[in-house]
Coordinates of C-alpha atoms in Angstrom, one line a residue:
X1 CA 12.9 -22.6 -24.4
X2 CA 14.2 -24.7 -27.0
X3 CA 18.4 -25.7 -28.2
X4 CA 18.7 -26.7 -31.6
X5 CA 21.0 -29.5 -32.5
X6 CA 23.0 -27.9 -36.0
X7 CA 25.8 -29.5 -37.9
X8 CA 26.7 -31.1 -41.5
X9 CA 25.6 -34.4 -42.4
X10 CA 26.9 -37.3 -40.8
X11 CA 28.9 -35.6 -37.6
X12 CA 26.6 -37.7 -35.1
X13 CA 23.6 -35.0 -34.7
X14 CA 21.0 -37.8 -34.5
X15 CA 23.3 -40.2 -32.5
X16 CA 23.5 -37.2 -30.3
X17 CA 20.0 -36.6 -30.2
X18 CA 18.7 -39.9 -29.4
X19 CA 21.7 -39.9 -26.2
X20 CA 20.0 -37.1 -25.0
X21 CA 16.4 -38.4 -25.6
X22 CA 17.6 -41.7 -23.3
X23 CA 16.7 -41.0 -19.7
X24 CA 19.0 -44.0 -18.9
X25 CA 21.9 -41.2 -19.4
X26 CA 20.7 -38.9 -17.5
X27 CA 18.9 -40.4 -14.2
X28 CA 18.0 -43.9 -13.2
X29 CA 14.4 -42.0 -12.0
X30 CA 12.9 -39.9 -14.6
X31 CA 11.2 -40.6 -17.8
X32 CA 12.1 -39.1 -21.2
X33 CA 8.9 -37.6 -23.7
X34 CA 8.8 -36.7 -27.4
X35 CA 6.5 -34.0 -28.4
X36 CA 7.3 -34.6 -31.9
X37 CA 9.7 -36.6 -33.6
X38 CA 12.5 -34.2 -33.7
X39 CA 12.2 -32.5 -30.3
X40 CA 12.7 -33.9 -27.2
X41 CA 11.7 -32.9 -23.5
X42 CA 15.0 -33.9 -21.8
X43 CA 15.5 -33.9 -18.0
X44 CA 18.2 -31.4 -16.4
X45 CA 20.3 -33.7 -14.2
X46 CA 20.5 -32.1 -11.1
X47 CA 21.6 -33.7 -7.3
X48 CA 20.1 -31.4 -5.4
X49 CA 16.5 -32.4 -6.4
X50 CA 17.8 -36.1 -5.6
X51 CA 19.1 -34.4 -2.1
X52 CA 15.8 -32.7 -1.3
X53 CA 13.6 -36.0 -2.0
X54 CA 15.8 -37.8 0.1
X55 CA 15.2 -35.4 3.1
X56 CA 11.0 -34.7 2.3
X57 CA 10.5 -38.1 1.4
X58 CA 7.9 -36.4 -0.7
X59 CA 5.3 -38.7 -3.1
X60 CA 6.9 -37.4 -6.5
X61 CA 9.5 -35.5 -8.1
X62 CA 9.6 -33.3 -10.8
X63 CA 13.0 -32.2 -12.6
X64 CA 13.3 -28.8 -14.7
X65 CA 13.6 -29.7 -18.6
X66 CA 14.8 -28.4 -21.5
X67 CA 13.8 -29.0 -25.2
X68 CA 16.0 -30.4 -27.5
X69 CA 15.7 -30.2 -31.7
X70 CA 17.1 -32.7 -34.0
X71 CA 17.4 -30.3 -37.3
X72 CA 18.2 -32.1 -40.5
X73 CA 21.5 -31.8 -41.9
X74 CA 22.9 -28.4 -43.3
X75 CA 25.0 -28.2 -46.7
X76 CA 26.4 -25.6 -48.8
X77 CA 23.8 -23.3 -50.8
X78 CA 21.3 -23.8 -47.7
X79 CA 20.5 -20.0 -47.7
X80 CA 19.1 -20.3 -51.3
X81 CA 17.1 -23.1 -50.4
X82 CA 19.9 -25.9 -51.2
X83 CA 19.1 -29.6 -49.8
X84 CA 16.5 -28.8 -46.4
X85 CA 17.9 -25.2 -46.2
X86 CA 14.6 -23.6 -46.1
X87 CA 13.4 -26.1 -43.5
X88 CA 16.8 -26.0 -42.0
X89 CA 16.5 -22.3 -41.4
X90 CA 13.2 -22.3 -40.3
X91 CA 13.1 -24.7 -37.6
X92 CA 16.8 -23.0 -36.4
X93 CA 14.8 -19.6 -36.3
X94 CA 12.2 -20.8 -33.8
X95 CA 15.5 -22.4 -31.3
X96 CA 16.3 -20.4 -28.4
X97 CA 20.1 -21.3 -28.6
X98 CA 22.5 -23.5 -31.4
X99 CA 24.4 -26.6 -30.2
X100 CA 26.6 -26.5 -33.1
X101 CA 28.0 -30.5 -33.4
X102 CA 31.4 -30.6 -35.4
X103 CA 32.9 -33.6 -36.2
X104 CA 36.2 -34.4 -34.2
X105 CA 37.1 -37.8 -34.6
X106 CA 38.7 -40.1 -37.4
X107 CA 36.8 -43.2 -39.2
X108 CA 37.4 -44.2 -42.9
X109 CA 33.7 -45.9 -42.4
X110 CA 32.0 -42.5 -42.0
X111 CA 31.7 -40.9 -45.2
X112 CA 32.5 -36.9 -44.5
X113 CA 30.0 -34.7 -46.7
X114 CA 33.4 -33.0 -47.8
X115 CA 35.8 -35.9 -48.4
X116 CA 37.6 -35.3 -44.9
X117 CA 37.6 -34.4 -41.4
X118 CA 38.0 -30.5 -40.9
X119 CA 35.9 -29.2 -38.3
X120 CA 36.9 -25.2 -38.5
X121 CA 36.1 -25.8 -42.2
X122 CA 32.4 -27.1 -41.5
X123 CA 32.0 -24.6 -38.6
X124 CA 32.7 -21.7 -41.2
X125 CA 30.1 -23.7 -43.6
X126 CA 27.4 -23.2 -41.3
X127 CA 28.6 -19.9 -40.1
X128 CA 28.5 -18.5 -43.7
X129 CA 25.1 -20.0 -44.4
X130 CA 23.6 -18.5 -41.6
X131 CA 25.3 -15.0 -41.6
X132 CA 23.8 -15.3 -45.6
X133 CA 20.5 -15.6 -44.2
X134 CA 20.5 -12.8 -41.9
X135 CA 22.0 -10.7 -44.2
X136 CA 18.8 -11.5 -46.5
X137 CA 16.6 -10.5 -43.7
X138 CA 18.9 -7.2 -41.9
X139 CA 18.9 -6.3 -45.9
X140 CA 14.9 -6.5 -46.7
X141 CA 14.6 -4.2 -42.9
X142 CA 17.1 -1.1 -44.1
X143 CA 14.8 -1.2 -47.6
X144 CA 11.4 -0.4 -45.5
X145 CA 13.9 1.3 -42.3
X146 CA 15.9 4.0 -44.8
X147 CA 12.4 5.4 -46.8
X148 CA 11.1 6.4 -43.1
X149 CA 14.5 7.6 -42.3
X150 CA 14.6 9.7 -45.3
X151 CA 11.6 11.5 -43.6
X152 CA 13.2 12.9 -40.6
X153 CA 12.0 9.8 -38.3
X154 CA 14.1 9.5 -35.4
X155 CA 13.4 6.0 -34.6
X156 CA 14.0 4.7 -38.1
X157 CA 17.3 6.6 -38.1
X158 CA 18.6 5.1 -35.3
X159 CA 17.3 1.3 -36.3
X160 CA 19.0 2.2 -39.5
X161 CA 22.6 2.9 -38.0
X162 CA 22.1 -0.5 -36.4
X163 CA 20.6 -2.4 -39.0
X164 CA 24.2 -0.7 -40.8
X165 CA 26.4 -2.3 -38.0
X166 CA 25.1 -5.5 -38.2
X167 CA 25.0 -5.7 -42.0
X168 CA 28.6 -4.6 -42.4
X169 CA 29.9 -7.4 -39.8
X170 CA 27.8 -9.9 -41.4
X171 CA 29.3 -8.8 -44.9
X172 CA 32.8 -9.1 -42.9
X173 CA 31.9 -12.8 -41.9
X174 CA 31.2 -12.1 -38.5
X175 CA 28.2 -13.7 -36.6
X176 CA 25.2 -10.7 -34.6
X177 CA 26.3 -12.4 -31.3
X178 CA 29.8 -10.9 -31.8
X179 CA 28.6 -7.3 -32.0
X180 CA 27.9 -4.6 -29.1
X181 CA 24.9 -3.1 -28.5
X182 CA 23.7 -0.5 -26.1
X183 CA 20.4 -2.1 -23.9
X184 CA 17.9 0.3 -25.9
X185 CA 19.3 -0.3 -29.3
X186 CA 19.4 -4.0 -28.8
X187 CA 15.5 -4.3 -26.9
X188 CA 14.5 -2.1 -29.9
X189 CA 15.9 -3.3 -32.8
X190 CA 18.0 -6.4 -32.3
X191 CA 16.0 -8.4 -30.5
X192 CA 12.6 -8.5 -32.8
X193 CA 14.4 -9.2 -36.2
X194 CA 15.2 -12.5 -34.5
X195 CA 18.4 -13.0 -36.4
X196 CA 20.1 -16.7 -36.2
X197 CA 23.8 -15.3 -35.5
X198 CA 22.5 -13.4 -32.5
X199 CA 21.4 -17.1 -30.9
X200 CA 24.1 -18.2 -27.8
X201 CA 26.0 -20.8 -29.2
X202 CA 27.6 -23.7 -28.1
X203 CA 30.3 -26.0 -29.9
X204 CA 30.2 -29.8 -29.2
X205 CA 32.7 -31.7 -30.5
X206 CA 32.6 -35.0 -31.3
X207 CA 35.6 -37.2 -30.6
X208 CA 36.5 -40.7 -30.1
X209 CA 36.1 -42.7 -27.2
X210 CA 39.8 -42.3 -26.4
X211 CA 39.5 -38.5 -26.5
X212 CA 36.4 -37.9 -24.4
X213 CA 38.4 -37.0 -21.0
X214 CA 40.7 -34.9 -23.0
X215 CA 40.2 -33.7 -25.9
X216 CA 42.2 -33.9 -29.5
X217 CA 44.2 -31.8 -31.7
X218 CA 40.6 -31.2 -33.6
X219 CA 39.0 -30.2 -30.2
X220 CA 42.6 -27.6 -29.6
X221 CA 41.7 -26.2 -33.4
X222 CA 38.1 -25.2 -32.4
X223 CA 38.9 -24.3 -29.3
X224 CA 41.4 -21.9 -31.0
X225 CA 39.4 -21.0 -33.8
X226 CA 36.0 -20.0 -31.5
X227 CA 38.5 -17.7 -28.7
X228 CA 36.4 -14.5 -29.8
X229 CA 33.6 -15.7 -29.8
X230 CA 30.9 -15.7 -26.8
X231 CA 31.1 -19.4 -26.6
X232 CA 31.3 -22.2 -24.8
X233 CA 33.1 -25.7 -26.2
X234 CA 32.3 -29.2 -24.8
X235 CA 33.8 -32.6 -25.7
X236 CA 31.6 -35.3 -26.4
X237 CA 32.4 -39.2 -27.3
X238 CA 29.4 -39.2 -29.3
X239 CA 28.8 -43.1 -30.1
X240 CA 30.5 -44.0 -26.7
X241 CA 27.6 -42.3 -25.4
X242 CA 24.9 -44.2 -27.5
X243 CA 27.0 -47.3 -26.2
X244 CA 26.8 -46.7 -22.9
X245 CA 23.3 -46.1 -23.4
X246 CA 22.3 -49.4 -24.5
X247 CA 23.2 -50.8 -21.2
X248 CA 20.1 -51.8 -19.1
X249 CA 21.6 -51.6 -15.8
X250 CA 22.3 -48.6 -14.3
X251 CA 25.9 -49.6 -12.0
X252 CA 27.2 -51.3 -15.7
X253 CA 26.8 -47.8 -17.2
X254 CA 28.6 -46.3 -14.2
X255 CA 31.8 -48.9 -14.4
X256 CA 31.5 -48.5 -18.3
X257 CA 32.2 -44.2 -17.4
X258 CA 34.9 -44.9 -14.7
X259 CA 36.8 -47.4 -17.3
X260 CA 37.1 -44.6 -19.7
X261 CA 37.7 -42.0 -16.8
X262 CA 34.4 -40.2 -16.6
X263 CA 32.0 -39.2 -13.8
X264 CA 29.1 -38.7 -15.5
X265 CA 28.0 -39.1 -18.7
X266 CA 29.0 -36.3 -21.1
X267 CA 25.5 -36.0 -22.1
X268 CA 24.2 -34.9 -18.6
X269 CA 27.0 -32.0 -18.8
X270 CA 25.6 -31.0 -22.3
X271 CA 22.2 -31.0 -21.1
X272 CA 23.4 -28.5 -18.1
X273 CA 25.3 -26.6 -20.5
X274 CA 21.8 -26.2 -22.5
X275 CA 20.3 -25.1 -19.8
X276 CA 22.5 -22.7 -19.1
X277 CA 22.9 -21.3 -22.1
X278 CA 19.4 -20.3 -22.5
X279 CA 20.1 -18.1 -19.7
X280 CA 17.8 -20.5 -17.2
X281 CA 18.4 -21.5 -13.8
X282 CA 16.1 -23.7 -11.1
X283 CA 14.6 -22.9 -8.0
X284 CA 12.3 -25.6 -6.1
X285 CA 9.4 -26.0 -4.1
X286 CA 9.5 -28.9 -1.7
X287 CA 6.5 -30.0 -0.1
X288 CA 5.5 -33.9 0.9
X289 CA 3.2 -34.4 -2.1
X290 CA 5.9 -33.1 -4.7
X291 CA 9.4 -31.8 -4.5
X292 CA 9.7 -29.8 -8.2
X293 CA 12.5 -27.5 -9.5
X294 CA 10.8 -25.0 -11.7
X295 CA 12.7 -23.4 -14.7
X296 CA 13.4 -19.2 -14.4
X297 CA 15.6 -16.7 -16.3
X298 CA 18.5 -15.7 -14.8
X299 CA 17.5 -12.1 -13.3
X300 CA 13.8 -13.0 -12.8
X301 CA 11.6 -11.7 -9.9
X302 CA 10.2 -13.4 -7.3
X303 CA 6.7 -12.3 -8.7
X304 CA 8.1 -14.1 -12.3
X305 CA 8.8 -17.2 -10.1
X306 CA 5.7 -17.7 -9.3
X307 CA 4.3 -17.1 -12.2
X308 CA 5.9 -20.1 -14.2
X309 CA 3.5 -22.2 -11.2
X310 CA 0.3 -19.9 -11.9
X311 CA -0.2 -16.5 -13.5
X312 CA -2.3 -16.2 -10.7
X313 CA 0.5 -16.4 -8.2
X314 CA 2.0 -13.7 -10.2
X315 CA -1.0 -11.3 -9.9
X316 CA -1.4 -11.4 -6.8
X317 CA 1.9 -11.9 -5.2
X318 CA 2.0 -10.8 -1.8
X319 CA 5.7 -12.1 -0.3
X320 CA 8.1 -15.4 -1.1
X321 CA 9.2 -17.2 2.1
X322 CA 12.7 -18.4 0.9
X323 CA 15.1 -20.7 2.1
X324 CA 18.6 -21.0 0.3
X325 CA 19.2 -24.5 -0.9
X326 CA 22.1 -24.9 1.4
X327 CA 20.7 -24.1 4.3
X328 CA 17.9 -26.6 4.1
X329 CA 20.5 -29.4 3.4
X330 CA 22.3 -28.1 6.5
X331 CA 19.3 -28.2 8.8
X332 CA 17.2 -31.1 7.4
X333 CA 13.9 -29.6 7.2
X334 CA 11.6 -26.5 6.9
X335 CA 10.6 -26.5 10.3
X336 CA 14.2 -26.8 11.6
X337 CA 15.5 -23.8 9.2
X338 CA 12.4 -21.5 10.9
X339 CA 13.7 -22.5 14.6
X340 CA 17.1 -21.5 13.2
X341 CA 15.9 -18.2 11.9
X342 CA 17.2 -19.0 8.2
X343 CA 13.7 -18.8 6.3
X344 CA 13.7 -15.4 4.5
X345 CA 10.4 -13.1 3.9
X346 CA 11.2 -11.5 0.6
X347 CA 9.0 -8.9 -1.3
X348 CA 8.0 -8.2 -4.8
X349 CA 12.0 -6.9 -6.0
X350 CA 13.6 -9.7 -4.6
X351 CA 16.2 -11.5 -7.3
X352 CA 16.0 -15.5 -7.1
X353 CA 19.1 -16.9 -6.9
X354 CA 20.0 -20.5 -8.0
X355 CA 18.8 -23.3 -6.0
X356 CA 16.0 -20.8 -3.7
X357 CA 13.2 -23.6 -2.3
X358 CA 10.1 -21.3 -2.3
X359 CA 6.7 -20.7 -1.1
X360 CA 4.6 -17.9 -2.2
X361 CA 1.9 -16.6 -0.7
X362 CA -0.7 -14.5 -2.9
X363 CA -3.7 -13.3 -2.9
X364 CA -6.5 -13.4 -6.1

């Protein structure tokens, strides 16, 4: 699952980018890997995998990750192939979810693309730009969908009363994401056509260094400006990240936060946000070689779970012997949460829940 990092030129997308690609930000423990020089495999910050190894003792740990894109720079006319457009809308396409980065902060040394700061105005840039594109693409579906319509097919009539909706909002300067859809219509015909609008999106504005606890009248704009929308907003001091980044030692980063009235570096939050908003979640096996949290979707199976170790785990699952994350904190160990009776047997419909530590037993 990957996020792609979109915005205009020159609102910090790379300086973002490269915070995220800095394990220093996110754990003293973990190492940070590039698969290729714009995506990053970033460590999800979590402290109950720091809790666990602290109580196994175990000889590594694993965190859950999440991919990260650095796309290039998006400007007016993108849709007909304008600057990178066509690589620009590509690379978005094949992202899992948008962090959209809008430029929040003053600084007569940046050069804005557009002469000056106005983040609703470069948010409705990009938003036209990629509704453009999709409209391209629900357009080219009604010519093949409406000739089988015509015919008395069923199917294509009902892919063409959706392929109606969603080109009517798009014309109306709405995003797919904003639309209803019934489960079968949006399986069916929605989901395949892979359309950018439809991606979860989340809005991270970036302010100065005396904004990042509370925001600014920018960040209040967005905030207002993005109400209907399903999405999230997140404040970020960009380059006080990057600054806080370049620090070696690990308690000088935490004094630089608490001076500036943070807990945790924004960047950890984002990453968590990422996560989150490609509908994953973490369960974890804990044993004394490895203590791992293993990435799901929200909803999966316990069968699913076990996939993501092995398909073969998957095949032949035969039961999960669960313990809720909790619970093993509040005991200490397996062997005390089986003396307390707390170690559940589930089967093959059982729903993992956020934080399970699992063991599956199966059969090949």
């Amino acid at each position: 699952m990957k996020a792609g990092i979109v915005g205009l030129p020159n609102v910090g997308k790379s300086t973002l980018f490269n915070c995220l690609s800095n394990a220093k930000a996110q754990s003293a423990n973990f190492p940070f890997c590039t698969i290729e020089p714009n995506i990053g495999v970033v460590n999800v910050p979590d402290p109950r995998l720091e809790k666990l190894e602290s109580l196994v003792n175990p000889e590594r740990v694993l965190p859950a990750t999440v991919e990260i894109v650095d796309i290039a720079g998006l400007v007016k006319g993108a849709s007909k192939g304008e600057g990178l457009g066509n690589q620009f809308l590509a690379n978005i396409r094949e992202t899992d979810a948008i962090l959209h980065v809008l430029r929040c902060f003053d600084n007569d040394n940046i050069v804005h693309v557009d002469g000056n700061v106005n983040p609703i105005r470069d948010k409705e840039t990009i938003d036209m730009e990629l509704q453009l594109k999709d409209l391209e693409t629900v357009e080219k579906k009604l010519d093949k969908v409406k000739r089988a319509a015509k015919t008395g097919n069923k199917d294509a009539q009902k892919e063409e009363a959706v392929l109606l909706q969603i080109k009517a909002a798009l014309e109306e300067g709405k995003s797919v994401r904003a639309l209803e859809f019934s489960e079968d219509d949006y399986e069916d015909f929605v989901k395949p056509s892979q359309f950018i609008t439809e991606k979860p999106v989340m809005y991270v504005c970036n302010v100065d260094e005396g904004s990042a606890v509370s925001g600014n009248e920018y960040v209040e704009k967005v905030r207002e400006a993005v109400k209907d929308e399903k999405a999230e907003v997140l404040v970020l001091a960009v380059g006080t990240e990057a600054d806080i980044n370049e620090l070696e030692d690990y308690e000088e980063r935490q004094m630089f936060l608490a001076d500036i009235g943070l807990e945790e570096p924004g960047s950890s939050k984002l990453i968590r946000a990422a996560y989150k908003l490609l509908n994953q979640q973490t369960y974890f096996t804990a044993g004394v070689k490895e203590v791992r949290a293993w990435t799901v979707n929200i909803g999966a199976t316990a069968p699913q779970a076990a996939g993501v170790i092995h398909t073969d785990f998957e095949k032949g699952f035969i039961r999960a012997e669960v313990i809720g994350y909790d619970d093993y904190v509040a005991y200490g160990s397996e062997s005390k949460v089986k003396e307390a009776g707390k170690m559940r047997v589930e089967g093959k419909n059982y729903i993992v829940k956020d934080g399970d530590v699992m063991h599956f037993l199966f059969n090949v």
